[in-house]
mmCIF file of C-alpha atoms in Angstrom:
data_model
loop_
_atom_site.group_PDB
_atom_site.id
_atom_site.type_symbol
_atom_site.label_atom_id
_atom_site.label_comp_id
_atom_site.label_asym_id
_atom_site.label_seq_id
_atom_site.Cartn_x
_atom_site.Cartn_y
_atom_site.Cartn_z
ATOM 1 C CA LEU A 1 -4.680 -29.402 4.550
ATOM 2 C CA GLU A 2 -7.424 -31.992 4.181
ATOM 3 C CA SER A 3 -9.811 -29.251 3.006
ATOM 4 C CA LEU A 4 -7.265 -27.997 0.474
ATOM 5 C CA ALA A 5 -6.670 -31.509 -0.860
ATOM 6 C CA SER A 6 -10.428 -32.025 -1.151
ATOM 7 C CA LEU A 7 -10.825 -28.720 -3.004
ATOM 8 C CA LEU A 8 -8.053 -29.600 -5.452
ATOM 9 C CA ARG A 9 -9.532 -33.066 -6.073
ATOM 10 C CA ARG A 10 -12.917 -31.462 -6.784
ATOM 11 C CA TYR A 11 -11.339 -29.562 -9.666
ATOM 12 C CA GLY A 12 -9.447 -32.559 -11.027
ATOM 13 C CA THR A 13 -5.991 -31.513 -9.976
ATOM 14 C CA ASP A 14 -3.172 -33.432 -8.329
ATOM 15 C CA GLU A 15 0.044 -32.717 -6.430
ATOM 16 C CA ASP A 16 1.443 -30.890 -9.443
ATOM 17 C CA CYS A 17 -1.559 -28.578 -9.422
ATOM 18 C CA CYS A 18 -1.425 -25.837 -11.998
ATOM 19 C CA CYS A 19 -4.810 -24.509 -10.950
ATOM 20 C CA SER A 20 -5.313 -21.156 -9.195
ATOM 21 C CA PHE A 21 -8.437 -19.949 -7.400
ATOM 22 C CA LEU A 22 -9.700 -16.384 -7.578
ATOM 23 C CA ASP A 23 -13.159 -14.934 -8.142
ATOM 24 C CA TYR A 24 -12.263 -12.449 -10.860
ATOM 25 C CA TYR A 25 -14.211 -10.153 -13.142
ATOM 26 C CA SER A 26 -13.508 -7.581 -15.836
ATOM 27 C CA ARG A 27 -14.867 -4.129 -16.529
ATOM 28 C CA GLU A 28 -17.479 -5.655 -18.846
ATOM 29 C CA SER A 29 -18.893 -7.863 -16.069
ATOM 30 C CA PRO A 30 -22.257 -7.052 -14.468
ATOM 31 C CA ARG A 31 -20.357 -7.263 -11.142
ATOM 32 C CA CYS A 32 -18.362 -4.164 -12.079
ATOM 33 C CA THR A 33 -19.802 -1.133 -10.296
ATOM 34 C CA ARG A 34 -19.387 2.508 -11.254
ATOM 35 C CA PHE A 35 -16.988 2.776 -8.322
ATOM 36 C CA ASP A 36 -14.927 -0.103 -9.763
ATOM 37 C CA GLU A 37 -14.862 1.581 -13.171
ATOM 38 C CA HIS A 38 -13.355 4.758 -11.741
ATOM 39 C CA ALA A 39 -11.210 3.372 -8.908
ATOM 40 C CA CYS A 40 -9.929 0.077 -10.318
ATOM 41 C CA PHE A 41 -10.121 -0.132 -14.101
ATOM 42 C CA HIS A 42 -8.146 2.966 -15.113
ATOM 43 C CA ILE A 43 -4.487 2.070 -14.745
ATOM 44 C CA GLU A 44 -2.152 4.191 -16.824
ATOM 45 C CA GLY A 45 0.150 2.024 -18.878
ATOM 46 C CA LEU A 46 -2.148 -1.017 -19.021
ATOM 47 C CA PRO A 47 -4.817 -1.846 -21.593
ATOM 48 C CA THR A 48 -8.268 -1.867 -19.986
ATOM 49 C CA SER A 49 -8.918 -5.310 -21.479
ATOM 50 C CA ALA A 50 -6.030 -6.731 -19.387
ATOM 51 C CA ILE A 51 -7.342 -5.386 -16.059
ATOM 52 C CA TYR A 52 -9.275 -7.741 -13.789
ATOM 53 C CA LYS A 53 -10.430 -7.543 -10.192
ATOM 54 C CA ALA A 54 -10.849 -10.383 -7.680
ATOM 55 C CA LEU A 55 -13.385 -10.039 -4.915
ATOM 56 C CA PRO A 56 -12.753 -11.023 -2.224
ATOM 57 C CA GLY A 57 -9.097 -10.228 -2.745
ATOM 58 C CA TRP A 58 -7.835 -13.500 -1.305
ATOM 59 C CA CYS A 59 -6.573 -15.827 -3.978
ATOM 60 C CA LEU A 60 -4.727 -19.105 -4.130
ATOM 61 C CA LEU A 61 -2.042 -19.211 -6.818
ATOM 62 C CA SER A 62 -0.457 -22.386 -8.048
ATOM 63 C CA LYS A 63 3.327 -22.558 -7.979
ATOM 64 C CA LYS A 64 3.402 -22.160 -11.752
ATOM 65 C CA HIS A 65 1.249 -19.017 -11.661
ATOM 66 C CA ALA A 66 3.141 -17.522 -8.721
ATOM 67 C CA GLU A 67 6.393 -17.969 -10.658
ATOM 68 C CA GLN A 68 4.828 -16.327 -13.722
ATOM 69 C CA VAL A 69 3.794 -13.313 -11.620
ATOM 70 C CA ILE A 70 7.239 -13.070 -10.021
ATOM 71 C CA ASN A 71 8.933 -13.273 -13.432
ATOM 72 C CA LEU A 72 6.548 -10.796 -15.096
ATOM 73 C CA PRO A 73 9.004 -7.842 -14.880
ATOM 74 C CA ASP A 74 11.399 -9.812 -17.120
ATOM 75 C CA LYS A 75 8.641 -10.111 -19.736
ATOM 76 C CA LEU A 76 7.963 -6.379 -19.405
ATOM 77 C CA GLY A 77 11.588 -5.516 -20.201
ATOM 78 C CA GLY A 78 12.596 -5.087 -16.557
ATOM 79 C CA LYS A 79 9.661 -2.794 -15.759
ATOM 80 C CA GLU A 80 8.006 -3.451 -12.385
ATOM 81 C CA LEU A 81 4.236 -3.790 -12.470
ATOM 82 C CA TYR A 82 3.318 -2.860 -8.892
ATOM 83 C CA PRO A 83 4.016 0.921 -9.168
ATOM 84 C CA LEU A 84 1.184 1.159 -11.722
ATOM 85 C CA PHE A 85 -1.258 0.249 -8.929
ATOM 86 C CA LYS A 86 -0.392 3.099 -6.535
ATOM 87 C CA SER A 87 -3.639 4.985 -7.259
ATOM 88 C CA VAL A 88 -5.889 1.912 -7.477
ATOM 89 C CA TRP A 89 -8.472 1.396 -4.749
ATOM 90 C CA ALA A 90 -7.664 -1.925 -2.999
ATOM 91 C CA PRO A 91 -4.687 -2.735 -5.262
ATOM 92 C CA GLU A 92 -4.399 -6.260 -3.835
ATOM 93 C CA GLU A 93 -7.798 -7.044 -5.404
ATOM 94 C CA VAL A 94 -6.580 -5.939 -8.841
ATOM 95 C CA PHE A 95 -2.863 -6.790 -8.958
ATOM 96 C CA PHE A 96 -2.913 -10.612 -9.055
ATOM 97 C CA PRO A 97 -5.755 -11.113 -11.538
ATOM 98 C CA THR A 98 -4.289 -8.411 -13.792
ATOM 99 C CA ALA A 99 -0.820 -9.987 -13.574
ATOM 100 C CA LEU A 100 -2.322 -13.374 -14.518
ATOM 101 C CA SER A 101 -4.041 -11.684 -17.444
ATOM 102 C CA LEU A 102 -0.776 -10.146 -18.622
ATOM 103 C CA VAL A 103 0.991 -13.533 -18.607
ATOM 104 C CA GLY A 104 -1.898 -15.013 -20.642
ATOM 105 C CA THR A 105 -3.331 -17.267 -17.937
ATOM 106 C CA LEU A 106 -6.519 -15.364 -17.192
ATOM 107 C CA PRO A 107 -9.102 -15.936 -18.390
ATOM 108 C CA GLY A 108 -8.355 -19.581 -18.944
ATOM 109 C CA SER A 109 -8.914 -23.144 -17.844
ATOM 110 C CA GLU A 110 -6.094 -23.037 -15.275
ATOM 111 C CA VAL A 111 -7.964 -20.500 -13.118
ATOM 112 C CA VAL A 112 -11.024 -21.593 -11.171
ATOM 113 C CA GLN A 113 -13.339 -18.609 -10.910
ATOM 114 C CA MET A 114 -14.025 -18.878 -7.202
ATOM 115 C CA SER A 115 -12.406 -17.668 -4.032
ATOM 116 C CA ILE A 116 -11.252 -19.790 -1.133
ATOM 117 C CA MET A 117 -12.536 -17.023 1.201
ATOM 118 C CA TRP A 118 -16.168 -16.941 2.368
ATOM 119 C CA ALA A 119 -17.146 -13.289 2.178
ATOM 120 C CA LYS A 120 -20.524 -11.982 1.087
ATOM 121 C CA TRP A 121 -21.611 -8.472 0.165
ATOM 122 C CA ASP A 122 -25.068 -6.981 0.581
ATOM 123 C CA GLU A 123 -26.070 -6.172 -2.990
ATOM 124 C CA ARG A 124 -28.681 -3.719 -1.655
ATOM 125 C CA ALA A 125 -26.106 -1.657 0.275
ATOM 126 C CA LYS A 126 -25.491 1.867 -0.960
ATOM 127 C CA GLY A 127 -22.376 4.006 -1.208
ATOM 128 C CA SER A 128 -19.427 3.161 1.017
ATOM 129 C CA GLN A 129 -21.350 0.311 2.689
ATOM 130 C CA ARG A 130 -20.949 -1.742 -0.523
ATOM 131 C CA ALA A 131 -17.193 -1.706 -0.038
ATOM 132 C CA HIS A 132 -17.372 -3.902 3.056
ATOM 133 C CA PRO A 133 -18.463 -7.528 3.406
ATOM 134 C CA ILE A 134 -21.361 -8.570 5.614
ATOM 135 C CA VAL A 135 -20.369 -8.954 9.278
ATOM 136 C CA TYR A 136 -21.373 -12.320 10.780
ATOM 137 C CA ASP A 137 -20.994 -11.431 14.454
ATOM 138 C CA GLY A 138 -23.364 -13.543 16.523
ATOM 139 C CA ASN A 139 -23.878 -16.021 13.667
ATOM 140 C CA PHE A 140 -20.752 -18.174 13.886
ATOM 141 C CA GLY A 141 -21.952 -21.732 14.358
ATOM 142 C CA GLU A 142 -21.903 -25.200 12.846
ATOM 143 C CA LYS A 143 -24.517 -24.355 10.206
ATOM 144 C CA LEU A 144 -22.574 -21.356 8.885
ATOM 145 C CA VAL A 145 -19.253 -23.244 8.834
ATOM 146 C CA THR A 146 -20.868 -26.264 7.151
ATOM 147 C CA ARG A 147 -22.477 -24.028 4.514
ATOM 148 C CA ALA A 148 -19.139 -22.360 3.766
ATOM 149 C CA ARG A 149 -17.353 -25.729 3.551
ATOM 150 C CA ASN A 150 -20.049 -27.191 1.288
ATOM 151 C CA GLU A 151 -19.570 -24.260 -1.071
ATOM 152 C CA GLY A 152 -15.797 -24.948 -1.202
ATOM 153 C CA TYR A 153 -14.487 -22.174 1.049
ATOM 154 C CA MET A 154 -11.525 -22.612 3.384
ATOM 155 C CA PHE A 155 -11.557 -19.264 5.220
ATOM 156 C CA MET A 156 -14.309 -16.945 6.432
ATOM 157 C CA ARG A 157 -14.749 -13.255 7.020
ATOM 158 C CA LYS A 158 -15.975 -10.961 8.458
ATOM 159 C CA PHE A 159 -16.145 -11.341 12.225
ATOM 160 C CA LYS A 160 -15.420 -8.286 14.358
ATOM 161 C CA GLN A 161 -16.310 -9.633 17.791
ATOM 162 C CA LYS A 162 -14.088 -12.038 19.667
ATOM 163 C CA LEU A 163 -14.968 -15.716 19.404
ATOM 164 C CA ASN A 164 -14.610 -18.171 22.255
ATOM 165 C CA LEU A 165 -11.575 -20.232 21.244
ATOM 166 C CA ASP A 166 -12.974 -23.528 22.592
ATOM 167 C CA ASP A 167 -16.205 -23.077 20.614
ATOM 168 C CA TRP A 168 -14.324 -22.000 17.486
ATOM 169 C CA GLU A 169 -12.050 -25.038 17.723
ATOM 170 C CA ARG A 170 -14.955 -27.420 18.341
ATOM 171 C CA ILE A 171 -16.946 -26.084 15.391
ATOM 172 C CA THR A 172 -14.049 -25.591 12.979
ATOM 173 C CA PHE A 173 -12.325 -28.906 13.659
ATOM 174 C CA ARG A 174 -15.601 -30.789 14.244
ATOM 175 C CA LYS A 175 -14.598 -31.877 17.717
ATOM 176 C CA SER A 176 -17.210 -33.424 19.934
ATOM 177 C CA GLY A 177 -17.657 -32.547 23.570
ATOM 178 C CA ASN A 178 -16.191 -29.539 25.374
ATOM 179 C CA LYS A 179 -19.353 -27.600 24.609
ATOM 180 C CA ARG A 180 -20.139 -24.673 26.802
ATOM 181 C CA GLU A 181 -23.259 -25.261 28.816
ATOM 182 C CA GLY A 182 -26.300 -24.356 26.755
ATOM 183 C CA VAL A 183 -24.478 -24.405 23.404
ATOM 184 C CA ASP A 184 -25.472 -27.057 20.872
ATOM 185 C CA SER A 185 -25.341 -27.526 17.109
ATOM 186 C CA ASP A 186 -28.370 -25.299 16.550
ATOM 187 C CA THR A 187 -26.922 -22.473 18.602
ATOM 188 C CA THR A 188 -24.411 -19.824 17.595
ATOM 189 C CA ILE A 189 -21.501 -19.149 19.897
ATOM 190 C CA ASP A 190 -23.230 -16.172 21.469
ATOM 191 C CA GLY A 191 -25.971 -18.546 22.646
ATOM 192 C CA LYS A 192 -28.715 -17.446 20.216
ATOM 193 C CA ARG A 193 -30.856 -20.097 18.539
ATOM 194 C CA LEU A 194 -30.418 -20.385 14.802
ATOM 195 C CA LYS A 195 -33.489 -19.748 12.654
ATOM 196 C CA ARG A 196 -34.684 -22.757 10.717
#
């Protein structure tokens, strides 16, 4: 919770935060790929200008914005929005930013255009490989966690291999001691030295 409070303070908010966090983009954005155009930005029944995508799909909605999304069917004359997304690739990445657009919040000053999830994509990847974030197996260490924190992230992905819980706890919660033999701040949890 300390990290969340710090993040909210950074963006000038308080306990009654009306600020949401999602790294969104529209069809006109340079981030929009041809795949996005065909798989995400053609939703029958919605104007293309109202459709947005958030990548990574994790978002943090303020209470105000969550209530607006929940109450959106009332504004649409009782029509549910979610069935329109049944043929959308990764609908969770499109639903929330589009819903915020439909209630008039996005784009706008109440939405910080960043995610709370550390996830990076290889821009050089081709085809289906672009659909998946970079895997950080063997690279989880204090430097990576510090970099993510310094950039304002609260969660990280993608790790496929198991992490040693003691090392994860020590690094994540900045605990001293309890290091496995041979593991220090310049070493990842698999024992490899970090490149400087």
